[in-house]
Each structure stands twice: as structure tokens, then as C-alpha cells.
Amino acid sequence: MMLLQLFLEFARTGLFAVGGGLATLPFLYSLSDKTNWFSHEQLTDMLAVSESTPGPIGVNTATYVGFATAGLLGAVTATVGLVLPSVIVILIVARVLDKFRESVLVKSVFYGLRPCSTGLIAASGLSVVELTLLNMDALKSFQFLNALRLPYLIIAVILFFAMKKFPKHPAFYIALSAVIGIVFKL
Amino acid sequence: MNLKKLLDLFLTFARIGGLTFGGGYAMLPMLQKEVVENRGWATEEELADYFAIGQCTPGVIAVNTATFVGYREAGILGGVMATLGVIFPSLVIITIIAAFIRNFADLPVVKHAFSGIRVCVCVLILNAVLKLRKNSVVDKPTTAIFVLVFLLSVITPLSPVVFVILAGLAGVLLKGGKKAL
């Protein structure tokens, strides 16, 4: 019974959370209020773990909440519940698009969508930069010298040129940066 | 049914899911490497399309992209297998952490490693955007859309959905009209 409720709650979250993983958060907070399955503090902890482990954050959080609520079966139930609505929606969208792929209308929609998509990704990249390479508090009080987190910036520049010079799988550089982080206690 | 293809979809997306740190957008460099370069399952342009669609449809963007690529390659079952692949590592890793490791996110070694990874993710996303820009920002109108969306989404709290819908409309006005006439 609890599993069914867990499935339905996450299916609802998956259906109504538009715009990526973090959009599921408000739903999870209200689920906590509604059911008492987990507290707000627990949710904050679960989010921290979801952000520092591989995988999409929304999926990680669903798995964690499901596990905390009803063990392994709960983890599977919540995760499958979360992705099921979007799988159905995307399959329908993909099917329709395939049919009209050659139409002038669809082509011109995508002509406008592609730079938009790139702009959105660039903006979200900037928010990671803000979080990592800049000290926003210093920036806000106009202390420009302290605004740059120099060690991080230096590592970023080195990584940028290393990737240009030695184009390896991104995972290689992620592992390398994790080691750098541990060694230099970033 | 092509079992080998389905297994390949599952494993490739499991690898992508297992190697992505920092959420959906951070998955872009992995997708460019595995799906575009290694497998040829999509072009850079198509990847940009999937991300745009993923923005304005429900659910997690990374999952939506997996479903899309899987469907294109091997129909409905392909979409399902790619989706299961991308969520599989999360299920395993989170379950292990939830069951055995308390205060995972507070462990010093995790914190340091993740600070390093975040720097790397910055650079990876920058590279991914530069790559994507080549195929999506191709003339003056698309440059204008790119700059406007970037600036507005940095300075306003508007939802990505709004930008996606407006940009689609702009595309029709800029291109569809000309050709239809």
C-alpha cells in the first residue's frame, strides 16, 4: 500500500516537475509535509548526497527518498515512478517529431530552439562558475580582488588547456580533478 | 528485436549516468563524447534539440534525452532501455550510500573530491557550450536568440519553459514565414 502511494506520488512529481531535476524539490518538500515519511532536514541531507554522487540529481533524490521510506523496493518504486510519465511523454513527442521531421514548420521551430538551448546551458554553466570560481559575497561588496577564487581559477585554466591538448574522455578529467581536490584539500 | 543494440543502449547510458556529476547539464559533455562521437547515435544539432525539448516536457532533462536517443535508435524498447540505463547507477550508488554510509556528504574526502570535480564540471560545460554553439548559433538571428536567452536567464527568474516557447515562435517567424511564402 505504501509502495503504491510512493509510486503515485513520484509519478505525479515526474509529471508536473518541468525544467529538470531541481524542479522536483518543491514536490518533495510538500510530500514530506503531507506524509511524515521523512523530515525537511533529512531531505536536505539527501539532496547533499544526490549532488555529490554521479547521476541526475532528480533521479538520485527520488532513489534516496524511496529507500529512506521503504527500503530497496521503495528506491526502485520511487525512481521508476519519477521517470515513467516523462518516458511516455517523450516517446509520444519523438514519434510525432519523426513524422514531421521534414516539415518547414518543425525545422524553423528548431532553428529558434537550438540557440535557445545553448543559451540556457551556458547560463546554467555560469551558475556553476559562480558557485565554484567566484566569491559572490566579495563581488557584491565590490572587493574585486577577493572576488576570484584564484586557486580554483588556476586549476580551471590548466584543465581547459589540458583538455585542448590531450582530448581524453571527460571521465578521465573528472577523476583527475577529484584527486586534485583531495590532494590539495580544496 | 535487436538485443545487442538494446544492451548497447543500456550499457552506454549506464556509463553516462554513472559518470555524470552535478546534474543534467553536466551530462552534456558525456553525451557529446559517448552518443555523438563514439556511437554516432545523434548529431550535435539533434542533441541541442533534445535538450530544448527536455526543458519544456516534464521530468529530468538527462532522462528525457536518454529516452529520445534510445527511441530514435531502437523504437519504444530502445527508449525504455536507455532510460533504465541512465537511472541504474543512481539506484545502485544511492542505495549503497543510504544503507551503509552515514553523513556521506559531510565526509572531508568527499567534500574535497567534489570541490575538485566542480571545477572540472565548469570547464566541461564551457567546452560543451563552445561545441554546441558551432552548430546552433549560425547567423545573426540565432546569435541574437543565444545572447538574449543567456542574458535573460541569468538576470531574470523566468522559467526555461518560457524561453523555449518564445524561441520556437521566433524560429517560425524568422524562417518558417519566408519559406512558406
CSV table of C-alpha atoms in Angstrom, one decimal:
chain,number,residue,atom,x,y,z
A,1,MET,CA,0.0,0.0,0.0
A,2,MET,CA,2.8,2.4,0.9
A,3,LEU,CA,4.7,1.3,-2.2
A,4,LEU,CA,1.7,2.2,-4.4
A,5,GLN,CA,1.4,5.6,-2.7
A,6,LEU,CA,5.1,6.1,-3.2
A,7,PHE,CA,4.8,5.2,-6.8
A,8,LEU,CA,1.9,7.6,-7.4
A,9,GLU,CA,3.5,10.5,-5.5
A,10,PHE,CA,6.6,10.2,-7.6
A,11,ALA,CA,4.8,9.7,-10.8
A,12,ARG,CA,2.9,12.9,-10.0
A,13,THR,CA,6.2,14.7,-9.3
A,14,GLY,CA,7.6,13.4,-12.6
A,15,LEU,CA,4.6,14.6,-14.5
A,16,PHE,CA,4.4,18.1,-13.1
A,17,ALA,CA,8.1,19.0,-12.5
A,18,VAL,CA,9.0,20.8,-15.7
A,19,GLY,CA,12.5,22.1,-16.3
A,20,GLY,CA,14.9,19.5,-14.8
A,21,GLY,CA,15.8,17.7,-11.6
A,22,LEU,CA,15.8,20.6,-9.2
A,23,ALA,CA,12.2,21.4,-10.2
A,24,THR,CA,11.2,18.2,-8.3
A,25,LEU,CA,12.3,19.8,-5.0
A,26,PRO,CA,9.1,21.7,-4.1
A,27,PHE,CA,7.1,18.5,-4.6
A,28,LEU,CA,9.4,16.6,-2.3
A,29,TYR,CA,9.1,19.2,0.5
A,30,SER,CA,5.3,19.0,0.2
A,31,LEU,CA,5.5,15.2,0.2
A,32,SER,CA,7.4,15.5,3.5
A,33,ASP,CA,4.7,17.7,5.0
A,34,LYS,CA,2.0,15.5,3.8
A,35,THR,CA,3.2,12.1,4.8
A,36,ASN,CA,5.9,12.4,7.6
A,37,TRP,CA,7.9,9.7,5.8
A,38,PHE,CA,10.9,11.9,6.1
A,39,SER,CA,11.7,15.3,7.6
A,40,HIS,CA,12.9,18.5,5.9
A,41,GLU,CA,16.3,18.1,7.5
A,42,GLN,CA,16.6,14.6,6.1
A,43,LEU,CA,15.6,15.9,2.7
A,44,THR,CA,18.4,18.5,2.8
A,45,ASP,CA,20.9,15.7,3.7
A,46,MET,CA,19.5,13.5,0.9
A,47,LEU,CA,19.9,16.4,-1.6
A,48,ALA,CA,23.5,17.0,-0.5
A,49,VAL,CA,24.3,13.3,-1.2
A,50,SER,CA,22.4,13.5,-4.5
A,51,GLU,CA,24.5,16.4,-5.6
A,52,SER,CA,27.8,14.8,-4.7
A,53,THR,CA,27.2,11.4,-6.3
A,54,PRO,CA,27.0,10.6,-10.0
A,55,GLY,CA,23.7,10.6,-11.9
A,56,PRO,CA,20.9,13.1,-12.5
A,57,ILE,CA,20.1,14.9,-9.2
A,58,GLY,CA,16.3,14.4,-9.6
A,59,VAL,CA,16.8,10.6,-10.0
A,60,ASN,CA,19.2,10.4,-7.1
A,61,THR,CA,16.9,12.2,-4.8
A,62,ALA,CA,14.0,10.0,-5.8
A,63,THR,CA,16.0,6.9,-5.1
A,64,TYR,CA,17.2,8.2,-1.8
A,65,VAL,CA,13.7,9.2,-0.6
A,66,GLY,CA,12.3,5.9,-1.8
A,67,PHE,CA,15.0,4.0,0.1
A,68,ALA,CA,14.5,6.0,3.3
A,69,THR,CA,10.8,5.4,3.1
A,70,ALA,CA,10.5,1.7,2.2
A,71,GLY,CA,14.0,0.1,1.6
A,72,LEU,CA,15.3,-1.2,-1.7
A,73,LEU,CA,11.9,-1.8,-3.1
A,74,GLY,CA,10.9,1.7,-2.2
A,75,ALA,CA,14.0,3.0,-4.0
A,76,VAL,CA,13.1,1.2,-7.2
A,77,THR,CA,9.4,2.1,-7.0
A,78,ALA,CA,10.1,5.9,-6.4
A,79,THR,CA,12.7,6.1,-9.2
A,80,VAL,CA,10.5,4.2,-11.8
A,81,GLY,CA,7.6,6.3,-10.7
A,82,LEU,CA,9.5,9.5,-11.3
A,83,VAL,CA,10.7,8.6,-14.8
A,84,LEU,CA,7.6,6.8,-16.1
A,85,PRO,CA,5.5,9.9,-17.1
A,86,SER,CA,8.4,11.6,-18.9
A,87,VAL,CA,9.2,8.4,-20.8
A,88,ILE,CA,5.7,8.2,-22.0
A,89,VAL,CA,5.6,12.0,-22.9
A,90,ILE,CA,9.0,11.8,-24.7
A,91,LEU,CA,8.0,8.7,-26.7
A,92,ILE,CA,4.9,10.5,-27.9
A,93,VAL,CA,6.8,13.7,-28.8
A,94,ALA,CA,9.6,11.7,-30.5
A,95,ARG,CA,7.0,9.8,-32.6
A,96,VAL,CA,5.2,13.0,-33.7
A,97,LEU,CA,8.5,14.7,-34.5
A,98,ASP,CA,9.7,11.8,-36.6
A,99,LYS,CA,6.5,12.2,-38.7
A,100,PHE,CA,7.0,15.9,-39.3
A,101,ARG,CA,10.8,16.0,-39.3
A,102,GLU,CA,11.0,17.3,-42.8
A,103,SER,CA,8.2,19.9,-42.4
A,104,VAL,CA,9.3,23.5,-42.8
A,105,LEU,CA,7.4,24.4,-39.6
A,106,VAL,CA,9.3,21.9,-37.4
A,107,LYS,CA,12.6,22.9,-39.0
A,108,SER,CA,12.1,26.5,-38.3
A,109,VAL,CA,11.0,25.8,-34.7
A,110,PHE,CA,14.3,24.0,-34.1
A,111,TYR,CA,16.2,26.8,-35.9
A,112,GLY,CA,15.0,29.0,-33.0
A,113,LEU,CA,15.2,26.4,-30.3
A,114,ARG,CA,18.9,25.4,-30.8
A,115,PRO,CA,20.5,28.7,-29.9
A,116,CYS,CA,18.0,29.0,-27.0
A,117,SER,CA,19.0,25.6,-25.7
A,118,THR,CA,22.7,26.6,-26.0
A,119,GLY,CA,21.9,29.9,-24.2
A,120,LEU,CA,20.2,28.0,-21.3
A,121,ILE,CA,23.0,25.6,-20.9
A,122,ALA,CA,25.6,28.5,-21.0
A,123,ALA,CA,23.5,30.3,-18.3
A,124,SER,CA,23.4,27.2,-16.1
A,125,GLY,CA,27.2,26.8,-16.6
A,126,LEU,CA,27.6,30.3,-15.4
A,127,SER,CA,25.8,29.4,-12.1
A,128,VAL,CA,28.3,26.6,-11.6
A,129,VAL,CA,31.1,29.0,-12.3
A,130,GLU,CA,29.6,31.5,-9.8
A,131,LEU,CA,29.4,28.8,-7.2
A,132,THR,CA,32.9,27.5,-7.8
A,133,LEU,CA,35.3,30.1,-9.2
A,134,LEU,CA,33.8,33.3,-7.8
A,135,ASN,CA,33.3,34.6,-4.3
A,136,MET,CA,29.9,36.2,-4.7
A,137,ASP,CA,30.0,37.9,-1.3
A,138,ALA,CA,33.2,39.8,-2.1
A,139,LEU,CA,31.8,40.6,-5.6
A,140,LYS,CA,28.7,42.1,-4.1
A,141,SER,CA,30.7,44.4,-1.8
A,142,PHE,CA,32.9,45.4,-4.8
A,143,GLN,CA,36.1,43.8,-3.5
A,144,PHE,CA,37.0,42.7,-6.9
A,145,LEU,CA,40.5,41.4,-5.9
A,146,ASN,CA,38.9,38.9,-3.5
A,147,ALA,CA,36.1,38.0,-5.8
A,148,LEU,CA,38.1,35.5,-7.8
A,149,ARG,CA,38.9,32.2,-6.1
A,150,LEU,CA,42.4,32.1,-7.5
A,151,PRO,CA,43.4,28.5,-6.8
A,152,TYR,CA,40.2,27.2,-8.3
A,153,LEU,CA,40.6,29.5,-11.3
A,154,ILE,CA,44.2,28.4,-11.9
A,155,ILE,CA,43.1,24.7,-11.9
A,156,ALA,CA,40.2,25.5,-14.2
A,157,VAL,CA,42.6,27.3,-16.7
A,158,ILE,CA,45.0,24.4,-16.5
A,159,LEU,CA,42.2,21.9,-17.1
A,160,PHE,CA,40.9,23.9,-20.0
A,161,PHE,CA,44.2,23.8,-21.9
A,162,ALA,CA,44.9,20.2,-20.8
A,163,MET,CA,41.6,19.1,-22.4
A,164,LYS,CA,42.5,21.0,-25.6
A,165,LYS,CA,45.9,19.4,-25.8
A,166,PHE,CA,45.0,15.9,-24.6
A,167,PRO,CA,41.4,15.2,-25.6
A,168,LYS,CA,40.6,12.3,-23.3
A,169,HIS,CA,37.2,11.0,-22.1
A,170,PRO,CA,35.6,13.6,-19.8
A,171,ALA,CA,35.5,11.0,-17.1
A,172,PHE,CA,39.3,11.0,-17.0
A,173,TYR,CA,39.4,14.7,-16.2
A,174,ILE,CA,36.6,14.3,-13.6
A,175,ALA,CA,38.6,11.6,-11.8
A,176,LEU,CA,41.8,13.7,-12.1
A,177,SER,CA,40.0,16.7,-10.6
A,178,ALA,CA,38.7,14.6,-7.7
A,179,VAL,CA,42.2,13.5,-6.9
A,180,ILE,CA,43.4,17.2,-7.2
A,181,GLY,CA,40.6,18.2,-4.8
A,182,ILE,CA,41.6,15.6,-2.3
A,183,VAL,CA,45.4,16.2,-2.5
A,184,PHE,CA,45.1,20.0,-2.3
A,185,LYS,CA,42.2,19.8,0.2
A,186,LEU,CA,40.1,22.2,-1.9
B,1,MET,CA,14.3,-7.4,-31.9
B,2,ASN,CA,17.9,-6.3,-31.9
B,3,LEU,CA,19.0,-7.5,-28.5
B,4,LYS,CA,22.6,-6.4,-29.0
B,5,LYS,CA,21.5,-2.8,-29.8
B,6,LEU,CA,19.3,-2.7,-26.7
B,7,LEU,CA,22.1,-3.9,-24.5
B,8,ASP,CA,24.4,-1.4,-26.0
B,9,LEU,CA,21.9,1.4,-25.3
B,10,PHE,CA,21.5,0.2,-21.7
B,11,LEU,CA,25.3,0.0,-21.1
B,12,THR,CA,26.2,3.2,-22.8
B,13,PHE,CA,23.6,5.2,-20.9
B,14,ALA,CA,24.5,3.4,-17.7
B,15,ARG,CA,28.1,4.6,-18.3
B,16,ILE,CA,26.8,8.2,-19.0
B,17,GLY,CA,24.7,8.2,-15.8
B,18,GLY,CA,27.5,6.8,-13.7
B,19,LEU,CA,30.0,9.3,-14.9
B,20,THR,CA,27.9,12.5,-14.7
B,21,PHE,CA,28.5,14.7,-11.7
B,22,GLY,CA,26.4,17.8,-10.9
B,23,GLY,CA,23.1,17.2,-12.6
B,24,GLY,CA,21.6,17.2,-16.1
B,25,TYR,CA,23.6,19.9,-17.9
B,26,ALA,CA,26.9,18.3,-16.7
B,27,MET,CA,25.7,15.3,-18.7
B,28,LEU,CA,26.1,17.2,-22.0
B,29,PRO,CA,29.9,16.6,-22.3
B,30,MET,CA,29.4,12.9,-21.6
B,31,LEU,CA,26.6,12.7,-24.2
B,32,GLN,CA,28.7,14.5,-26.8
B,33,LYS,CA,31.5,12.1,-26.2
B,34,GLU,CA,29.6,8.8,-26.0
B,35,VAL,CA,26.5,9.4,-28.1
B,36,VAL,CA,27.8,11.8,-30.8
B,37,GLU,CA,31.5,10.9,-31.2
B,38,ASN,CA,31.8,7.3,-30.1
B,39,ARG,CA,28.4,5.9,-31.2
B,40,GLY,CA,27.0,8.3,-33.8
B,41,TRP,CA,23.5,8.0,-32.4
B,42,ALA,CA,22.9,11.7,-32.7
B,43,THR,CA,24.4,14.8,-34.2
B,44,GLU,CA,25.4,17.9,-32.1
B,45,GLU,CA,22.3,19.6,-33.5
B,46,GLU,CA,20.0,16.8,-32.5
B,47,LEU,CA,21.5,16.8,-29.0
B,48,ALA,CA,20.6,20.6,-28.8
B,49,ASP,CA,17.1,19.7,-29.9
B,50,TYR,CA,16.7,17.0,-27.3
B,51,PHE,CA,17.8,19.4,-24.6
B,52,ALA,CA,15.4,22.0,-25.7
B,53,ILE,CA,12.6,19.5,-25.7
B,54,GLY,CA,13.7,18.1,-22.4
B,55,GLN,CA,13.4,21.7,-20.9
B,56,CYS,CA,9.7,22.1,-21.7
B,57,THR,CA,8.5,18.5,-21.1
B,58,PRO,CA,8.0,17.0,-17.7
B,59,GLY,CA,10.8,15.2,-15.9
B,60,VAL,CA,14.5,15.1,-15.5
B,61,ILE,CA,16.3,16.5,-18.6
B,62,ALA,CA,19.0,13.8,-18.6
B,63,VAL,CA,16.4,11.1,-18.6
B,64,ASN,CA,14.4,12.8,-21.3
B,65,THR,CA,17.4,12.9,-23.5
B,66,ALA,CA,18.2,9.3,-22.9
B,67,THR,CA,14.6,8.3,-23.8
B,68,PHE,CA,14.8,10.4,-27.0
B,69,VAL,CA,18.1,8.9,-28.2
B,70,GLY,CA,17.0,5.4,-27.3
B,71,TYR,CA,13.7,5.7,-29.2
B,72,ARG,CA,15.5,7.1,-32.3
B,73,GLU,CA,17.9,4.2,-32.3
B,74,ALA,CA,15.6,1.2,-31.4
B,75,GLY,CA,12.0,2.3,-31.0
B,76,ILE,CA,10.0,2.2,-27.8
B,77,LEU,CA,12.0,-0.6,-26.3
B,78,GLY,CA,15.2,1.4,-27.1
B,79,GLY,CA,13.8,4.4,-25.3
B,80,VAL,CA,12.9,2.3,-22.2
B,81,MET,CA,16.4,0.5,-22.2
B,82,ALA,CA,18.3,3.8,-22.5
B,83,THR,CA,16.2,5.3,-19.6
B,84,LEU,CA,16.7,2.2,-17.4
B,85,GLY,CA,20.4,2.5,-18.2
B,86,VAL,CA,20.7,6.1,-17.2
B,87,ILE,CA,18.9,5.6,-13.8
B,88,PHE,CA,20.7,2.3,-13.0
B,89,PRO,CA,23.9,3.7,-11.5
B,90,SER,CA,21.9,6.1,-9.3
B,91,LEU,CA,19.9,3.3,-7.9
B,92,VAL,CA,22.9,1.2,-7.1
B,93,ILE,CA,25.1,4.0,-5.7
B,94,ILE,CA,22.4,5.8,-3.7
B,95,THR,CA,21.1,2.6,-2.2
B,96,ILE,CA,24.6,1.6,-1.0
B,97,ILE,CA,25.2,5.1,0.4
B,98,ALA,CA,21.8,5.2,2.1
B,99,ALA,CA,22.2,1.8,3.6
B,100,PHE,CA,25.8,1.9,4.8
B,101,ILE,CA,27.4,5.3,4.9
B,102,ARG,CA,26.2,7.9,7.3
B,103,ASN,CA,27.0,11.6,6.7
B,104,PHE,CA,28.4,10.8,3.2
B,105,ALA,CA,28.2,14.4,2.0
B,106,ASP,CA,30.0,15.6,5.2
B,107,LEU,CA,33.0,13.3,4.9
B,108,PRO,CA,36.1,15.5,4.3
B,109,VAL,CA,37.4,13.3,1.5
B,110,VAL,CA,34.0,13.6,-0.4
B,111,LYS,CA,33.9,17.4,0.1
B,112,HIS,CA,37.4,17.9,-1.3
B,113,ALA,CA,36.9,15.5,-4.2
B,114,PHE,CA,33.7,17.2,-5.0
B,115,SER,CA,35.3,20.7,-4.9
B,116,GLY,CA,37.8,19.4,-7.5
B,117,ILE,CA,35.1,17.8,-9.6
B,118,ARG,CA,33.1,21.1,-9.6
B,119,VAL,CA,36.0,23.0,-11.1
B,120,CYS,CA,36.2,20.3,-13.8
B,121,VAL,CA,32.5,20.5,-14.5
B,122,CYS,CA,32.8,24.3,-15.1
B,123,VAL,CA,35.4,23.6,-17.8
B,124,LEU,CA,33.5,20.7,-19.2
B,125,ILE,CA,30.3,22.7,-19.6
B,126,LEU,CA,32.2,25.6,-21.1
B,127,ASN,CA,33.7,23.2,-23.7
B,128,ALA,CA,30.3,21.6,-24.3
B,129,VAL,CA,28.7,25.0,-24.9
B,130,LEU,CA,31.5,26.1,-27.3
B,131,LYS,CA,31.0,22.9,-29.3
B,132,LEU,CA,27.2,23.2,-29.3
B,133,ARG,CA,27.4,26.9,-30.4
B,134,LYS,CA,29.1,26.0,-33.6
B,135,ASN,CA,26.0,24.1,-34.8
B,136,SER,CA,23.3,26.2,-33.2
B,137,VAL,CA,24.5,29.8,-33.4
B,138,VAL,CA,24.9,30.0,-37.2
B,139,ASP,CA,23.8,33.5,-38.2
B,140,LYS,CA,22.7,36.9,-36.9
B,141,PRO,CA,19.2,35.9,-35.7
B,142,THR,CA,20.5,32.8,-33.9
B,143,THR,CA,23.2,34.9,-32.3
B,144,ALA,CA,20.6,37.3,-31.1
B,145,ILE,CA,18.5,34.5,-29.6
B,146,PHE,CA,21.5,32.9,-27.9
B,147,VAL,CA,22.6,36.2,-26.4
B,148,LEU,CA,19.1,37.2,-25.3
B,149,VAL,CA,18.3,33.8,-23.7
B,150,PHE,CA,21.6,33.7,-22.0
B,151,LEU,CA,21.3,37.2,-20.5
B,152,LEU,CA,17.7,37.0,-19.6
B,153,SER,CA,18.0,33.6,-17.9
B,154,VAL,CA,21.0,35.0,-15.9
B,155,ILE,CA,19.2,38.2,-14.7
B,156,THR,CA,15.6,37.2,-14.5
B,157,PRO,CA,14.0,34.3,-12.6
B,158,LEU,CA,11.9,33.3,-15.7
B,159,SER,CA,11.4,29.6,-16.2
B,160,PRO,CA,13.3,27.9,-19.1
B,161,VAL,CA,9.9,26.8,-20.4
B,162,VAL,CA,9.1,30.5,-21.3
B,163,PHE,CA,12.4,30.9,-23.3
B,164,VAL,CA,11.9,27.6,-25.1
B,165,ILE,CA,8.4,28.5,-26.2
B,166,LEU,CA,9.4,32.1,-27.3
B,167,ALA,CA,12.5,30.8,-29.2
B,168,GLY,CA,10.4,28.3,-31.0
B,169,LEU,CA,8.0,31.0,-32.0
B,170,ALA,CA,10.9,33.2,-33.1
B,171,GLY,CA,12.2,30.4,-35.2
B,172,VAL,CA,8.8,30.1,-37.0
B,173,LEU,CA,8.6,33.9,-37.6
B,174,LEU,CA,12.2,34.2,-38.8
B,175,LYS,CA,12.4,31.1,-41.0
B,176,GLY,CA,9.0,29.5,-41.5
B,177,GLY,CA,7.4,32.6,-42.9
B,178,LYS,CA,10.0,33.1,-45.6
B,179,LYS,CA,9.9,29.6,-46.9
B,180,ALA,CA,6.2,29.2,-46.7
B,181,LEU,CA,5.7,32.3,-48.8
